[in-house]
Amino acid sequence: MATSEEVLAGLWQLAGLPAEALAFARLTGADPVLPSSFAVGLAAQASIAAAALAACELGHRRGVARQEVAVDTLHAALDCTGWFSLDGRVPDLWDTFSGVYRCADGWVRIHANFKHHREGALRLMKLDPAIATRADAEAAMAGWRAVDFESAAAAQGLVATALRRFDEWDATPHGQAIAAQPLFTIERIGDAPPRALPPLRDHQRPLEGLRVLDLTRILAGPVGGRALAAYGADVMLVNSPNLPNIESIADTSRGKLSTHVDLCTDAGRAVLHRLVADAHVFVQGYRPGGIAALGFGPEALARERPGIVCVSLTAYGTQGPWADRRGFDSLVQTAMGFNHAEGEAVGDGKPRPMPMQILDEASGYLIALGAAAALWRQQQEGGSWHVQVSLAQTGQWLRGLGRVADGLSIARADVEPYVETSASGFGELTAVRHSAQLSRTPAAWPRPSMPPGSHPPVWPAIAGE
C-alpha cells in the first residue's frame, strides 16, 4: 500500500500544482482507523489534505506565505463519517425502504430517501406506496432478477443497483470506461485574462474574497462547498424552493449562505445570471445535461463570465453507457463491488457497506481541490476552466489504494473528542470539526448553518471592493 505522502503527491500532480508546496503537508496516522477492509482513512486524509493545501497554494499565489497543513488519519476519517446531532438528537438519515434486498439471483440496493424515489421503486414492485411495508417490498423483490430490476429502475429514472463482485463490475462496459479515465479532470474551456482577485493579507484565510455558487444537494457537492467555505470563500448554496432535502443539510451548510432560486422560471434564471456575474466558481451536481438545458452549462458560463471555474459532479462519469444514470454513494459502492468485498472479508455472505459514505466525502474534497487548482491555473495563465469529478472514478481510485489486513476487526472510534457545537438555524448543531489544521489561518465556519432560503440571493460585499 502506498504511503499517505505518495497518495497526496499523486493527487497534487494530477491537479497540476507546484511540487514544492508538498513540503508543507504534515500527515499522521495510518489505517485501520474505522472498521473496513479498504483504506478509507487514507482516502479521507489524502483528499482533505489535498483540498486544504490547494487552497493555501492559491493563497500563496495571491501573495501570502505558504503555511503548514496537518491532517491526522483518524480525525479525517471521522470527519468523513458526516456525524452530527441537532439539539442532542442524532438523525436517522435512512428511509425504511432504503437498503439491500435479496433477489432471485443476488441482491439489489434501493435508495428511497426521497419520496418520489421510494414511491417509484414500490410501484415498480407492483406495490401500493400508501400501504406497503418493508416486508412487502422484500417479498416482491424475491421474484426479481437483480439486473432486471436495476435496468427497469434506471429506465424510469429511479435509483437502484444490483450487487456485483469486482470482477463482474470490471467486465461491464461502464466498468471498463471508468477504469480508462483519470480520477478527475481539469480542462481549459475558454480564453480569458487572469482575473484580478481581492488582495489577501497574512491573517486572512486563503480563499477570502472568492465567491462560490453551490448548486448541489445531497452529500459530495455540499461537502465540497463546505470545505471551500472553511478556507474562507463566500459560498452560496442555491436550492430550489420546490425540492426536498435531507437532514444532513444542517451539517453540510456550515459556513454557507443559503438561498432559494427557482430555475424553472424566467425570474429565477435571471437571478442566477446576476449571481454568476460576480462568481469565481460554479459547482453543480445536476443529472448530466440538466444544468446545460437551463442555460448554465460550462461552455455557456465561460462565454457569460470569462475566467470562471465550473465544477461538475456526476455519479458515473461522462463516458460509458451509465453516464446518464442517477446515483448515490451507497449505490455506487454496491454496483462497483465494494459491498460484496466487505461482506466477503467479514465472511458472513451478506453485503456490507463501508463505514461511511467515503465516495461522497472524498469526491467532495476532490471538488474543493479541483476548484482551488483551477483558480490557481486561472491566475497563472488565464482561461475559463471545467473540473469534472464522479463518484465512480473516486471509487476506482479508492480500490487502487489497496486493502487493509484485519481492518474490519478494529472498533469504531469515539467521535466525541473531535466535535464542536454551534448555534444554527436548525437547532444546536454538534458536528465534527474540520480535520485539516492550517498553521496560520485555521479553517473555520463563522457563518452559522441555516435552512434553505434563509438569505437573499445577493453576494455580501467584499472588503476593498
CSV table of N, CA, C and O in Angstrom, one decimal, residues 23 26 41 70 127 185 206 243 258 287 400:
chain,number,residue,atom,x,y,z
A,23,ALA,N,6.0,20.0,0.6
A,23,ALA,CA,6.8,20.1,1.8
A,23,ALA,C,6.1,20.7,3.0
A,23,ALA,O,6.5,20.5,4.2
A,26,ARG,N,1.7,17.9,6.6
A,26,ARG,CA,2.1,17.0,7.7
A,26,ARG,C,1.0,16.0,7.9
A,26,ARG,O,-0.1,16.3,8.3
A,41,GLY,N,-9.4,5.5,5.7
A,41,GLY,CA,-8.8,6.6,6.4
A,41,GLY,C,-7.8,7.3,5.5
A,41,GLY,O,-7.7,8.6,5.5
A,70,ALA,N,-1.8,20.2,8.4
A,70,ALA,CA,-1.6,19.0,9.1
A,70,ALA,C,-3.0,18.2,9.1
A,70,ALA,O,-4.0,18.8,9.4
A,127,LEU,N,-46.4,-2.6,-5.9
A,127,LEU,CA,-46.9,-2.3,-4.6
A,127,LEU,C,-47.6,-0.9,-4.5
A,127,LEU,O,-47.2,0.0,-5.2
A,185,THR,N,-10.7,15.5,-13.8
A,185,THR,CA,-10.1,16.2,-14.9
A,185,THR,C,-10.2,17.7,-14.6
A,185,THR,O,-11.2,18.2,-14.0
A,206,PRO,N,-7.2,31.5,3.1
A,206,PRO,CA,-6.6,31.6,1.8
A,206,PRO,C,-7.7,31.9,0.7
A,206,PRO,O,-7.3,32.4,-0.4
A,243,LEU,N,-38.0,21.5,-4.1
A,243,LEU,CA,-37.4,20.2,-3.9
A,243,LEU,C,-37.1,19.9,-2.4
A,243,LEU,O,-36.8,20.8,-1.7
A,258,SER,N,-27.4,30.6,2.3
A,258,SER,CA,-28.3,29.6,1.7
A,258,SER,C,-29.5,30.3,1.2
A,258,SER,O,-30.3,31.0,1.9
A,287,ARG,N,-28.2,16.1,-12.8
A,287,ARG,CA,-28.0,15.0,-13.7
A,287,ARG,C,-27.4,15.4,-14.9
A,287,ARG,O,-27.5,16.6,-15.3
A,400,GLY,N,-7.9,1.2,-5.8
A,400,GLY,CA,-6.4,1.2,-6.2
A,400,GLY,C,-5.5,1.5,-5.0
A,400,GLY,O,-4.3,1.2,-5.1
